[in-house]
mmCIF file with all atom_site columns, C-alpha atoms in Angstrom:
data_model
loop_
_atom_site.group_PDB
_atom_site.id
_atom_site.type_symbol
_atom_site.label_atom_id
_atom_site.label_alt_id
_atom_site.label_comp_id
_atom_site.label_asym_id
_atom_site.label_entity_id
_atom_site.label_seq_id
_atom_site.pdbx_PDB_ins_code
_atom_site.Cartn_x
_atom_site.Cartn_y
_atom_site.Cartn_z
_atom_site.occupancy
_atom_site.B_iso_or_equiv
_atom_site.pdbx_formal_charge
_atom_site.auth_seq_id
_atom_site.auth_comp_id
_atom_site.auth_asym_id
_atom_site.auth_atom_id
_atom_site.pdbx_PDB_model_num
ATOM 1   C CA . GLU W 1 1   ? 8.337   6.884   -14.833 1.00 72.00 ? 1   GLU W CA 1
ATOM 2   C CA . LEU W 1 2   ? 8.066   7.134   -11.099 1.00 81.00 ? 2   LEU W CA 1
ATOM 3   C CA . LYS W 1 3   ? 10.090  4.751   -9.083  1.00 88.00 ? 3   LYS W CA 1
ATOM 4   C CA . VAL W 1 4   ? 10.034  4.031   -5.397  1.00 92.00 ? 4   VAL W CA 1
ATOM 5   C CA . GLU W 1 5   ? 12.888  1.801   -4.356  1.00 93.00 ? 5   GLU W CA 1
ATOM 6   C CA . GLN W 1 6   ? 13.520  0.089   -0.991  1.00 95.00 ? 6   GLN W CA 1
ATOM 7   C CA . ASN W 1 7   ? 16.643  -1.586  0.232   1.00 95.00 ? 7   ASN W CA 1
ATOM 8   C CA . PRO W 1 8   ? 17.313  -4.081  1.400   1.00 95.00 ? 8   PRO W CA 1
ATOM 9   C CA . LEU W 1 9   ? 14.513  -6.318  0.110   1.00 93.00 ? 9   LEU W CA 1
ATOM 10  C CA . PHE W 1 10  ? 15.314  -8.872  2.810   1.00 94.00 ? 10  PHE W CA 1
ATOM 11  C CA . LEU W 1 11  ? 16.686  -8.332  6.205   1.00 94.00 ? 11  LEU W CA 1
ATOM 12  C CA . SER W 1 12  ? 17.502  -10.734 8.897   1.00 95.00 ? 12  SER W CA 1
ATOM 13  C CA . MET W 1 13  ? 18.852  -9.337  12.064  1.00 92.00 ? 13  MET W CA 1
ATOM 14  C CA . GLN W 1 14  ? 19.434  -10.488 15.569  1.00 95.00 ? 14  GLN W CA 1
ATOM 15  C CA . GLU W 1 15  ? 17.405  -9.242  18.441  1.00 96.00 ? 15  GLU W CA 1
ATOM 16  C CA . GLY W 1 16  ? 18.944  -6.242  20.082  1.00 96.00 ? 16  GLY W CA 1
ATOM 17  C CA . LYS W 1 17  ? 20.718  -5.003  16.989  1.00 96.00 ? 17  LYS W CA 1
ATOM 18  C CA . ASN W 1 18  ? 20.109  -1.729  15.104  1.00 96.00 ? 18  ASN W CA 1
ATOM 19  C CA . TYR W 1 19  ? 19.459  -1.424  11.407  1.00 95.00 ? 19  TYR W CA 1
ATOM 20  C CA . THR W 1 20  ? 18.131  1.106   8.857   1.00 97.00 ? 20  THR W CA 1
ATOM 21  C CA . ILE W 1 21  ? 15.810  0.560   5.843   1.00 97.00 ? 21  ILE W CA 1
ATOM 22  C CA . TYR W 1 22  ? 16.135  2.992   3.008   1.00 98.00 ? 22  TYR W CA 1
ATOM 23  C CA . CYS W 1 23  ? 13.474  4.355   0.655   1.00 97.00 ? 23  CYS W CA 1
ATOM 24  C CA . ASN W 1 24  ? 14.414  6.343   -2.439  1.00 95.00 ? 24  ASN W CA 1
ATOM 25  C CA . TYR W 1 25  ? 12.040  7.930   -4.740  1.00 93.00 ? 25  TYR W CA 1
ATOM 26  C CA . SER W 1 26  ? 12.474  9.498   -8.179  1.00 91.00 ? 26  SER W CA 1
ATOM 27  C CA . THR W 1 27  ? 10.167  12.539  -8.131  1.00 82.00 ? 27  THR W CA 1
ATOM 28  C CA . THR W 1 28  ? 9.353   15.461  -6.010  1.00 79.00 ? 28  THR W CA 1
ATOM 29  C CA . SER W 1 29  ? 7.092   14.793  -3.118  1.00 75.00 ? 29  SER W CA 1
ATOM 30  C CA . ASP W 1 30  ? 6.622   16.275  0.348   1.00 71.00 ? 30  ASP W CA 1
ATOM 31  C CA . ARG W 1 31  ? 4.737   13.295  1.667   1.00 85.00 ? 31  ARG W CA 1
ATOM 32  C CA . LEU W 1 32  ? 6.076   9.961   2.529   1.00 90.00 ? 32  LEU W CA 1
ATOM 33  C CA . TYR W 1 33  ? 4.336   7.146   4.362   1.00 93.00 ? 33  TYR W CA 1
ATOM 34  C CA . TRP W 1 34  ? 5.572   3.966   6.103   1.00 96.00 ? 34  TRP W CA 1
ATOM 35  C CA . TYR W 1 35  ? 3.399   0.877   6.376   1.00 95.00 ? 35  TYR W CA 1
ATOM 36  C CA . ARG W 1 36  ? 3.790   -2.502  8.137   1.00 96.00 ? 36  ARG W CA 1
ATOM 37  C CA . GLN W 1 37  ? 2.298   -5.764  6.765   1.00 95.00 ? 37  GLN W CA 1
ATOM 38  C CA . ASP W 1 38  ? 2.096   -8.994  8.648   1.00 95.00 ? 38  ASP W CA 1
ATOM 39  C CA . PRO W 1 39  ? 1.876   -12.273 6.645   1.00 90.00 ? 39  PRO W CA 1
ATOM 40  C CA . GLY W 1 40  ? -1.678  -12.629 5.192   1.00 88.00 ? 40  GLY W CA 1
ATOM 41  C CA . LYS W 1 41  ? -2.839  -9.375  6.671   1.00 92.00 ? 41  LYS W CA 1
ATOM 42  C CA . SER W 1 42  ? -3.565  -5.851  5.440   1.00 92.00 ? 42  SER W CA 1
ATOM 43  C CA . LEU W 1 43  ? -1.438  -2.898  5.748   1.00 93.00 ? 43  LEU W CA 1
ATOM 44  C CA . GLU W 1 44  ? -1.023  -0.994  8.956   1.00 92.00 ? 44  GLU W CA 1
ATOM 45  C CA . SER W 1 45  ? -0.011  2.777   8.878   1.00 91.00 ? 45  SER W CA 1
ATOM 46  C CA . LEU W 1 46  ? 3.193   3.535   10.820  1.00 95.00 ? 46  LEU W CA 1
ATOM 47  C CA . PHE W 1 47  ? 4.281   7.001   10.020  1.00 93.00 ? 47  PHE W CA 1
ATOM 48  C CA . VAL W 1 48  ? 3.353   9.975   7.865   1.00 90.00 ? 48  VAL W CA 1
ATOM 49  C CA . LEU W 1 49  ? 6.113   12.408  6.994   1.00 91.00 ? 49  LEU W CA 1
ATOM 50  C CA . LEU W 1 50  ? 5.040   15.711  5.688   1.00 85.00 ? 50  LEU W CA 1
ATOM 51  C CA . SER W 1 51  ? 8.070   17.790  5.102   1.00 82.00 ? 51  SER W CA 1
ATOM 52  C CA . ASN W 1 52  ? 11.759  17.998  4.724   1.00 83.00 ? 52  ASN W CA 1
ATOM 53  C CA . GLY W 1 53  ? 13.593  17.178  7.817   1.00 86.00 ? 53  GLY W CA 1
ATOM 54  C CA . ALA W 1 54  ? 10.511  15.418  9.422   1.00 89.00 ? 54  ALA W CA 1
ATOM 55  C CA . VAL W 1 55  ? 11.326  12.797  12.081  1.00 93.00 ? 55  VAL W CA 1
ATOM 56  C CA . LYS W 1 56  ? 8.909   10.621  13.775  1.00 94.00 ? 56  LYS W CA 1
ATOM 57  C CA . GLN W 1 57  ? 9.401   7.843   16.405  1.00 96.00 ? 57  GLN W CA 1
ATOM 58  C CA . GLU W 1 58  ? 7.200   5.218   17.786  1.00 95.00 ? 58  GLU W CA 1
ATOM 59  C CA . GLY W 1 59  ? 8.705   2.701   20.042  1.00 96.00 ? 59  GLY W CA 1
ATOM 60  C CA . ARG W 1 60  ? 11.710  1.126   18.462  1.00 97.00 ? 60  ARG W CA 1
ATOM 61  C CA . LEU W 1 61  ? 11.010  2.586   15.039  1.00 97.00 ? 61  LEU W CA 1
ATOM 62  C CA . MET W 1 62  ? 12.051  5.967   13.816  1.00 98.00 ? 62  MET W CA 1
ATOM 63  C CA . ALA W 1 63  ? 11.375  7.392   10.467  1.00 97.00 ? 63  ALA W CA 1
ATOM 64  C CA . SER W 1 64  ? 12.971  10.457  8.764   1.00 96.00 ? 64  SER W CA 1
ATOM 65  C CA . LEU W 1 65  ? 12.488  12.336  5.462   1.00 94.00 ? 65  LEU W CA 1
ATOM 66  C CA . ASP W 1 66  ? 14.911  14.267  3.350   1.00 93.00 ? 66  ASP W CA 1
ATOM 67  C CA . THR W 1 67  ? 12.910  15.632  0.389   1.00 89.00 ? 67  THR W CA 1
ATOM 68  C CA . LYS W 1 68  ? 16.009  17.120  -1.209  1.00 91.00 ? 68  LYS W CA 1
ATOM 69  C CA . ALA W 1 69  ? 17.664  13.854  -1.414  1.00 92.00 ? 69  ALA W CA 1
ATOM 70  C CA . ARG W 1 70  ? 14.351  12.086  -2.023  1.00 93.00 ? 70  ARG W CA 1
ATOM 71  C CA . LEU W 1 71  ? 15.206  9.700   0.708   1.00 95.00 ? 71  LEU W CA 1
ATOM 72  C CA . SER W 1 72  ? 13.381  8.300   3.614   1.00 96.00 ? 72  SER W CA 1
ATOM 73  C CA . THR W 1 73  ? 14.795  6.019   6.355   1.00 97.00 ? 73  THR W CA 1
ATOM 74  C CA . LEU W 1 74  ? 13.186  3.730   8.810   1.00 98.00 ? 74  LEU W CA 1
ATOM 75  C CA . HIS W 1 75  ? 15.561  2.981   11.569  1.00 98.00 ? 75  HIS W CA 1
ATOM 76  C CA . ILE W 1 76  ? 15.124  -0.005  13.990  1.00 97.00 ? 76  ILE W CA 1
ATOM 77  C CA . THR W 1 77  ? 16.722  0.206   17.359  1.00 97.00 ? 77  THR W CA 1
ATOM 78  C CA . ALA W 1 78  ? 17.301  -2.847  19.432  1.00 95.00 ? 78  ALA W CA 1
ATOM 79  C CA . ALA W 1 79  ? 15.085  -5.082  17.363  1.00 95.00 ? 79  ALA W CA 1
ATOM 80  C CA . VAL W 1 80  ? 12.726  -7.573  18.896  1.00 96.00 ? 80  VAL W CA 1
ATOM 81  C CA . HIS W 1 81  ? 10.853  -10.578 17.397  1.00 95.00 ? 81  HIS W CA 1
ATOM 82  C CA . ASP W 1 82  ? 7.620   -8.682  17.346  1.00 95.00 ? 82  ASP W CA 1
ATOM 83  C CA . LEU W 1 83  ? 8.994   -6.273  14.638  1.00 97.00 ? 83  LEU W CA 1
ATOM 84  C CA . SER W 1 84  ? 9.235   -9.162  12.156  1.00 97.00 ? 84  SER W CA 1
ATOM 85  C CA . ALA W 1 85  ? 7.071   -8.117  9.164   1.00 96.00 ? 85  ALA W CA 1
ATOM 86  C CA . THR W 1 86  ? 7.147   -6.571  5.720   1.00 95.00 ? 86  THR W CA 1
ATOM 87  C CA . TYR W 1 87  ? 7.665   -2.761  5.739   1.00 97.00 ? 87  TYR W CA 1
ATOM 88  C CA . PHE W 1 88  ? 6.603   -0.573  2.854   1.00 96.00 ? 88  PHE W CA 1
ATOM 89  C CA . CYS W 1 89  ? 7.262   3.054   2.063   1.00 96.00 ? 89  CYS W CA 1
ATOM 90  C CA . ALA W 1 90  ? 4.835   4.934   -0.249  1.00 93.00 ? 90  ALA W CA 1
ATOM 91  C CA . VAL W 1 91  ? 5.074   8.261   -1.904  1.00 90.00 ? 91  VAL W CA 1
ATOM 92  C CA . ASP W 1 92  ? 1.895   10.431  -2.353  1.00 81.00 ? 92  ASP W CA 1
ATOM 93  C CA . ILE W 1 93  ? 2.313   12.159  -5.565  1.00 71.00 ? 93  ILE W CA 1
ATOM 94  C CA . LEU W 1 94  ? -0.890  13.195  -7.055  1.00 67.00 ? 94  LEU W CA 1
ATOM 95  C CA . GLY W 1 95  ? -2.913  13.643  -3.931  1.00 64.00 ? 95  GLY W CA 1
ATOM 96  C CA . ASN W 1 96  ? -4.565  10.411  -3.212  1.00 70.00 ? 96  ASN W CA 1
ATOM 97  C CA . GLN W 1 97  ? -2.601  7.950   -5.295  1.00 79.00 ? 97  GLN W CA 1
ATOM 98  C CA . PHE W 1 98  ? 0.136   6.064   -3.535  1.00 85.00 ? 98  PHE W CA 1
ATOM 99  C CA . TYR W 1 99  ? 3.149   4.591   -5.206  1.00 89.00 ? 99  TYR W CA 1
ATOM 100 C CA . PHE W 1 100 ? 4.682   1.838   -3.098  1.00 92.00 ? 100 PHE W CA 1
ATOM 101 C CA . GLY W 1 101 ? 8.152   0.559   -2.727  1.00 93.00 ? 101 GLY W CA 1
ATOM 102 C CA . THR W 1 102 ? 8.800   -3.140  -3.222  1.00 91.00 ? 102 THR W CA 1
ATOM 103 C CA . GLY W 1 103 ? 8.855   -3.726  0.535   1.00 94.00 ? 103 GLY W CA 1
ATOM 104 C CA . THR W 1 104 ? 11.461  -4.893  3.057   1.00 95.00 ? 104 THR W CA 1
ATOM 105 C CA . SER W 1 105 ? 10.907  -8.291  4.613   1.00 95.00 ? 105 SER W CA 1
ATOM 106 C CA . LEU W 1 106 ? 12.302  -8.131  8.096   1.00 96.00 ? 106 LEU W CA 1
ATOM 107 C CA . THR W 1 107 ? 13.003  -11.213 10.177  1.00 96.00 ? 107 THR W CA 1
ATOM 108 C CA . VAL W 1 108 ? 14.270  -10.720 13.771  1.00 96.00 ? 108 VAL W CA 1
ATOM 109 C CA . ILE W 1 109 ? 15.992  -13.706 15.040  1.00 94.00 ? 109 ILE W CA 1
ATOM 110 C CA . PRO W 1 110 ? 16.088  -14.472 18.861  1.00 88.00 ? 110 PRO W CA 1
ATOM 111 C CA . ASN T 2 1   ? -17.606 1.201   12.354  1.00 59.00 ? 1   ASN T CA 1
ATOM 112 C CA . ALA T 2 2   ? -16.567 -1.442  9.886   1.00 70.00 ? 2   ALA T CA 1
ATOM 113 C CA . GLY T 2 3   ? -14.043 0.700   7.856   1.00 90.00 ? 3   GLY T CA 1
ATOM 114 C CA . VAL T 2 4   ? -13.391 -0.880  4.463   1.00 94.00 ? 4   VAL T CA 1
ATOM 115 C CA . THR T 2 5   ? -14.984 -4.182  3.784   1.00 95.00 ? 5   THR T CA 1
ATOM 116 C CA . GLN T 2 6   ? -13.813 -6.435  0.843   1.00 97.00 ? 6   GLN T CA 1
ATOM 117 C CA . THR T 2 7   ? -15.553 -9.547  -0.401  1.00 97.00 ? 7   THR T CA 1
ATOM 118 C CA . PRO T 2 8   ? -14.818 -12.280 -1.146  1.00 97.00 ? 8   PRO T CA 1
ATOM 119 C CA . LYS T 2 9   ? -11.602 -13.004 0.846   1.00 96.00 ? 9   LYS T CA 1
ATOM 120 C CA . PHE T 2 10  ? -10.616 -15.886 -1.375  1.00 97.00 ? 10  PHE T CA 1
ATOM 121 C CA . GLN T 2 11  ? -11.592 -16.682 -4.983  1.00 97.00 ? 11  GLN T CA 1
ATOM 122 C CA . VAL T 2 12  ? -10.487 -19.146 -7.591  1.00 97.00 ? 12  VAL T CA 1
ATOM 123 C CA . LEU T 2 13  ? -11.502 -18.483 -11.258 1.00 97.00 ? 13  LEU T CA 1
ATOM 124 C CA . LYS T 2 14  ? -10.865 -20.275 -14.472 1.00 98.00 ? 14  LYS T CA 1
ATOM 125 C CA . THR T 2 15  ? -9.160  -18.390 -17.309 1.00 98.00 ? 15  THR T CA 1
ATOM 126 C CA . GLY T 2 16  ? -11.732 -16.400 -19.239 1.00 97.00 ? 16  GLY T CA 1
ATOM 127 C CA . GLN T 2 17  ? -14.274 -16.024 -16.366 1.00 97.00 ? 17  GLN T CA 1
ATOM 128 C CA . SER T 2 18  ? -15.508 -12.675 -15.195 1.00 96.00 ? 18  SER T CA 1
ATOM 129 C CA . MET T 2 19  ? -16.025 -11.554 -11.660 1.00 96.00 ? 19  MET T CA 1
ATOM 130 C CA . THR T 2 20  ? -16.460 -8.647  -9.512  1.00 98.00 ? 20  THR T CA 1
ATOM 131 C CA . LEU T 2 21  ? -14.545 -7.835  -6.244  1.00 98.00 ? 21  LEU T CA 1
ATOM 132 C CA . GLN T 2 22  ? -16.618 -5.846  -3.893  1.00 98.00 ? 22  GLN T CA 1
ATOM 133 C CA . CYS T 2 23  ? -15.402 -2.954  -1.791  1.00 98.00 ? 23  CYS T CA 1
ATOM 134 C CA . ALA T 2 24  ? -17.520 -0.842  0.547   1.00 97.00 ? 24  ALA T CA 1
ATOM 135 C CA . GLN T 2 25  ? -16.538 1.780   3.106   1.00 96.00 ? 25  GLN T CA 1
ATOM 136 C CA . ASP T 2 26  ? -18.649 3.338   5.689   1.00 94.00 ? 26  ASP T CA 1
ATOM 137 C CA . MET T 2 27  ? -16.587 6.412   6.660   1.00 91.00 ? 27  MET T CA 1
ATOM 138 C CA . ASN T 2 28  ? -17.880 8.728   3.989   1.00 90.00 ? 28  ASN T CA 1
ATOM 139 C CA . HIS T 2 29  ? -14.404 9.063   2.454   1.00 90.00 ? 29  HIS T CA 1
ATOM 140 C CA . GLU T 2 30  ? -14.272 10.775  -0.893  1.00 89.00 ? 30  GLU T CA 1
ATOM 141 C CA . TYR T 2 31  ? -11.409 8.753   -2.354  1.00 91.00 ? 31  TYR T CA 1
ATOM 142 C CA . MET T 2 32  ? -11.286 5.162   -2.976  1.00 93.00 ? 32  MET T CA 1
ATOM 143 C CA . SER T 2 33  ? -8.692  2.954   -4.807  1.00 94.00 ? 33  SER T CA 1
ATOM 144 C CA . TRP T 2 34  ? -7.798  -0.551  -5.875  1.00 96.00 ? 34  TRP T CA 1
ATOM 145 C CA . TYR T 2 35  ? -4.204  -2.067  -5.593  1.00 96.00 ? 35  TYR T CA 1
ATOM 146 C CA . ARG T 2 36  ? -2.805  -5.322  -6.451  1.00 97.00 ? 36  ARG T CA 1
ATOM 147 C CA . GLN T 2 37  ? 0.067   -6.944  -4.566  1.00 95.00 ? 37  GLN T CA 1
ATOM 148 C CA . ASP T 2 38  ? 2.499   -9.296  -6.172  1.00 93.00 ? 38  ASP T CA 1
ATOM 149 C CA . PRO T 2 39  ? 5.627   -10.891 -4.550  1.00 83.00 ? 39  PRO T CA 1
ATOM 150 C CA . GLY T 2 40  ? 8.608   -8.564  -4.821  1.00 75.00 ? 40  GLY T CA 1
ATOM 151 C CA . MET T 2 41  ? 6.651   -5.751  -6.441  1.00 78.00 ? 41  MET T CA 1
ATOM 152 C CA . GLY T 2 42  ? 4.870   -4.002  -3.596  1.00 85.00 ? 42  GLY T CA 1
ATOM 153 C CA . LEU T 2 43  ? 1.430   -2.636  -4.332  1.00 92.00 ? 43  LEU T CA 1
ATOM 154 C CA . ARG T 2 44  ? 0.598   -1.192  -7.552  1.00 94.00 ? 44  ARG T CA 1
ATOM 155 C CA . LEU T 2 45  ? -2.415  1.093   -8.274  1.00 93.00 ? 45  LEU T CA 1
ATOM 156 C CA . ILE T 2 46  ? -5.060  -0.267  -10.589 1.00 96.00 ? 46  ILE T CA 1
ATOM 157 C CA . HIS T 2 47  ? -7.815  2.303   -10.588 1.00 96.00 ? 47  HIS T CA 1
ATOM 158 C CA . TYR T 2 48  ? -8.920  5.131   -8.308  1.00 94.00 ? 48  TYR T CA 1
ATOM 159 C CA . SER T 2 49  ? -11.860 7.424   -7.737  1.00 94.00 ? 49  SER T CA 1
ATOM 160 C CA . VAL T 2 50  ? -12.018 10.924  -6.293  1.00 90.00 ? 50  VAL T CA 1
ATOM 161 C CA . GLY T 2 51  ? -15.782 10.829  -5.841  1.00 91.00 ? 51  GLY T CA 1
ATOM 162 C CA . ALA T 2 52  ? -18.999 9.173   -6.928  1.00 94.00 ? 52  ALA T CA 1
ATOM 163 C CA . GLY T 2 53  ? -19.158 9.201   -10.685 1.00 95.00 ? 53  GLY T CA 1
ATOM 164 C CA . ILE T 2 54  ? -15.430 9.860   -11.175 1.00 95.00 ? 54  ILE T CA 1
ATOM 165 C CA . THR T 2 55  ? -12.770 7.219   -11.797 1.00 96.00 ? 55  THR T CA 1
ATOM 166 C CA . ASP T 2 56  ? -9.358  7.112   -13.370 1.00 94.00 ? 56  ASP T CA 1
ATOM 167 C CA . GLN T 2 57  ? -6.638  4.751   -14.244 1.00 94.00 ? 57  GLN T CA 1
ATOM 168 C CA . GLY T 2 58  ? -3.714  3.963   -12.161 1.00 91.00 ? 58  GLY T CA 1
ATOM 169 C CA . GLU T 2 59  ? -0.430  2.104   -13.012 1.00 90.00 ? 59  GLU T CA 1
ATOM 170 C CA . VAL T 2 60  ? -1.825  -1.185  -14.186 1.00 94.00 ? 60  VAL T CA 1
ATOM 171 C CA . PRO T 2 61  ? -5.467  -0.786  -15.315 1.00 96.00 ? 61  PRO T CA 1
ATOM 172 C CA . ASN T 2 62  ? -5.492  -3.173  -18.167 1.00 96.00 ? 62  ASN T CA 1
ATOM 173 C CA . GLY T 2 63  ? -8.085  -6.005  -17.785 1.00 96.00 ? 63  GLY T CA 1
ATOM 174 C CA . TYR T 2 64  ? -9.966  -4.253  -14.991 1.00 98.00 ? 64  TYR T CA 1
ATOM 175 C CA . ASN T 2 65  ? -13.035 -1.932  -14.904 1.00 97.00 ? 65  ASN T CA 1
ATOM 176 C CA . VAL T 2 66  ? -14.447 0.115   -12.121 1.00 98.00 ? 66  VAL T CA 1
ATOM 177 C CA . SER T 2 67  ? -17.357 2.305   -11.444 1.00 96.00 ? 67  SER T CA 1
ATOM 178 C CA . ARG T 2 68  ? -18.432 4.458   -8.591  1.00 97.00 ? 68  ARG T CA 1
ATOM 179 C CA . SER T 2 69  ? -22.080 5.097   -8.406  1.00 96.00 ? 69  SER T CA 1
ATOM 180 C CA . THR T 2 70  ? -22.199 5.807   -4.694  1.00 96.00 ? 70  THR T CA 1
ATOM 181 C CA . THR T 2 71  ? -19.644 7.163   -2.112  1.00 96.00 ? 71  THR T CA 1
ATOM 182 C CA . GLU T 2 72  ? -19.727 3.835   -0.332  1.00 96.00 ? 72  GLU T CA 1
ATOM 183 C CA . ASP T 2 73  ? -19.012 1.329   -3.037  1.00 97.00 ? 73  ASP T CA 1
ATOM 184 C CA . PHE T 2 74  ? -16.197 0.876   -5.477  1.00 98.00 ? 74  PHE T CA 1
ATOM 185 C CA . PRO T 2 75  ? -16.305 -2.507  -7.178  1.00 98.00 ? 75  PRO T CA 1
ATOM 186 C CA . LEU T 2 76  ? -13.486 -3.902  -9.300  1.00 98.00 ? 76  LEU T CA 1
ATOM 187 C CA . ARG T 2 77  ? -14.465 -5.985  -12.350 1.00 98.00 ? 77  ARG T CA 1
ATOM 188 C CA . LEU T 2 78  ? -12.350 -8.551  -14.095 1.00 97.00 ? 78  LEU T CA 1
ATOM 189 C CA . LEU T 2 79  ? -13.771 -8.895  -17.605 1.00 92.00 ? 79  LEU T CA 1
ATOM 190 C CA . SER T 2 80  ? -11.920 -11.989 -18.726 1.00 97.00 ? 80  SER T CA 1
ATOM 191 C CA . ALA T 2 81  ? -9.687  -13.325 -16.092 1.00 97.00 ? 81  ALA T CA 1
ATOM 192 C CA . ALA T 2 82  ? -6.087  -14.350 -16.906 1.00 97.00 ? 82  ALA T CA 1
ATOM 193 C CA . PRO T 2 83  ? -3.426  -16.264 -14.822 1.00 97.00 ? 83  PRO T CA 1
ATOM 194 C CA . SER T 2 84  ? -1.404  -12.950 -14.806 1.00 96.00 ? 84  SER T CA 1
ATOM 195 C CA . GLN T 2 85  ? -4.226  -11.525 -12.636 1.00 97.00 ? 85  GLN T CA 1
ATOM 196 C CA . THR T 2 86  ? -3.530  -14.012 -9.799  1.00 97.00 ? 86  THR T CA 1
ATOM 197 C CA . SER T 2 87  ? -2.616  -11.608 -6.974  1.00 97.00 ? 87  SER T CA 1
ATOM 198 C CA . VAL T 2 88  ? -3.855  -10.172 -3.779  1.00 96.00 ? 88  VAL T CA 1
ATOM 199 C CA . TYR T 2 89  ? -6.126  -7.242  -4.170  1.00 98.00 ? 89  TYR T CA 1
ATOM 200 C CA . PHE T 2 90  ? -6.561  -4.462  -1.624  1.00 96.00 ? 90  PHE T CA 1
ATOM 201 C CA . CYS T 2 91  ? -9.176  -1.765  -1.770  1.00 96.00 ? 91  CYS T CA 1
ATOM 202 C CA . ALA T 2 92  ? -8.443  1.475   0.200   1.00 93.00 ? 92  ALA T CA 1
ATOM 203 C CA . SER T 2 93  ? -10.389 4.599   1.045   1.00 92.00 ? 93  SER T CA 1
ATOM 204 C CA . SER T 2 94  ? -8.850  7.853   1.976   1.00 86.00 ? 94  SER T CA 1
ATOM 205 C CA . TYR T 2 95  ? -9.574  11.519  2.992   1.00 80.00 ? 95  TYR T CA 1
ATOM 206 C CA . SER T 2 96  ? -7.514  14.647  2.802   1.00 77.00 ? 96  SER T CA 1
ATOM 207 C CA . THR T 2 97  ? -6.382  16.414  5.870   1.00 74.00 ? 97  THR T CA 1
ATOM 208 C CA . SER T 2 98  ? -3.915  19.025  6.792   1.00 72.00 ? 98  SER T CA 1
ATOM 209 C CA . SER T 2 99  ? -1.634  16.144  7.823   1.00 68.00 ? 99  SER T CA 1
ATOM 210 C CA . GLY T 2 100 ? -1.715  14.430  4.309   1.00 69.00 ? 100 GLY T CA 1
ATOM 211 C CA . TYR T 2 101 ? -3.981  11.600  3.437   1.00 72.00 ? 101 TYR T CA 1
ATOM 212 C CA . GLY T 2 102 ? -5.526  9.230   5.854   1.00 77.00 ? 102 GLY T CA 1
ATOM 213 C CA . TYR T 2 103 ? -5.540  5.740   4.192   1.00 84.00 ? 103 TYR T CA 1
ATOM 214 C CA . THR T 2 104 ? -7.596  2.852   5.315   1.00 88.00 ? 104 THR T CA 1
ATOM 215 C CA . PHE T 2 105 ? -6.988  -0.431  3.662   1.00 92.00 ? 105 PHE T CA 1
ATOM 216 C CA . GLY T 2 106 ? -9.417  -3.534  3.366   1.00 94.00 ? 106 GLY T CA 1
ATOM 217 C CA . SER T 2 107 ? -8.369  -7.037  4.469   1.00 94.00 ? 107 SER T CA 1
ATOM 218 C CA . GLY T 2 108 ? -7.716  -8.019  0.848   1.00 95.00 ? 108 GLY T CA 1
ATOM 219 C CA . THR T 2 109 ? -9.008  -10.520 -1.577  1.00 97.00 ? 109 THR T CA 1
ATOM 220 C CA . ARG T 2 110 ? -6.659  -13.463 -2.647  1.00 96.00 ? 110 ARG T CA 1
ATOM 221 C CA . LEU T 2 111 ? -7.540  -14.295 -6.313  1.00 97.00 ? 111 LEU T CA 1
ATOM 222 C CA . THR T 2 112 ? -6.193  -17.351 -8.210  1.00 97.00 ? 112 THR T CA 1
ATOM 223 C CA . VAL T 2 113 ? -6.767  -17.668 -11.912 1.00 97.00 ? 113 VAL T CA 1
ATOM 224 C CA . VAL T 2 114 ? -6.173  -21.257 -13.196 1.00 97.00 ? 114 VAL T CA 1
#
């Protein structure tokens, strides 16, 4: 059974602090995706990581992929309130079927 | 360009009723899929389609039917609604590129079964 696990599930952090969200998956895949979801909204694509060692950055968010460890990280630098949302990782195993992690609910406190 | 359009946005059903959640895309994407989102469980794949006339089951297909008669439309049918099907449903369309798969999600349908 394929598993995609994220931790932590809930994260409360102060503005200006740094933190990392972890995404582990249980099978071989070279493609890992990160999404953001605001309450009551749909999913917004953040990053697509396509190979081992891939690193992508957008603003205060940086994502990386280690396919050998089956691990992706989403690092938050100097958090701001606007980053409060739920973040999902997803693994693309069979082409166009995504298997999602459980999500990390991030709250940034002023 | 509307992207992926889901209707209705909200629906309340009684146990045992049937209904169809509509999903349409205008991007000529070959792949379409349905997910349900439950608290603490992320999104789980219900059914997917790799092209008109071709569908297959995902992780949680029981209680749902799909068909894909055209590239644009991918309706999800609940045959006999149960409270366990209370969830938020997302339709997505996608296409393959050299950079992986480009996924576009609809805005979701919030379904409550009482």
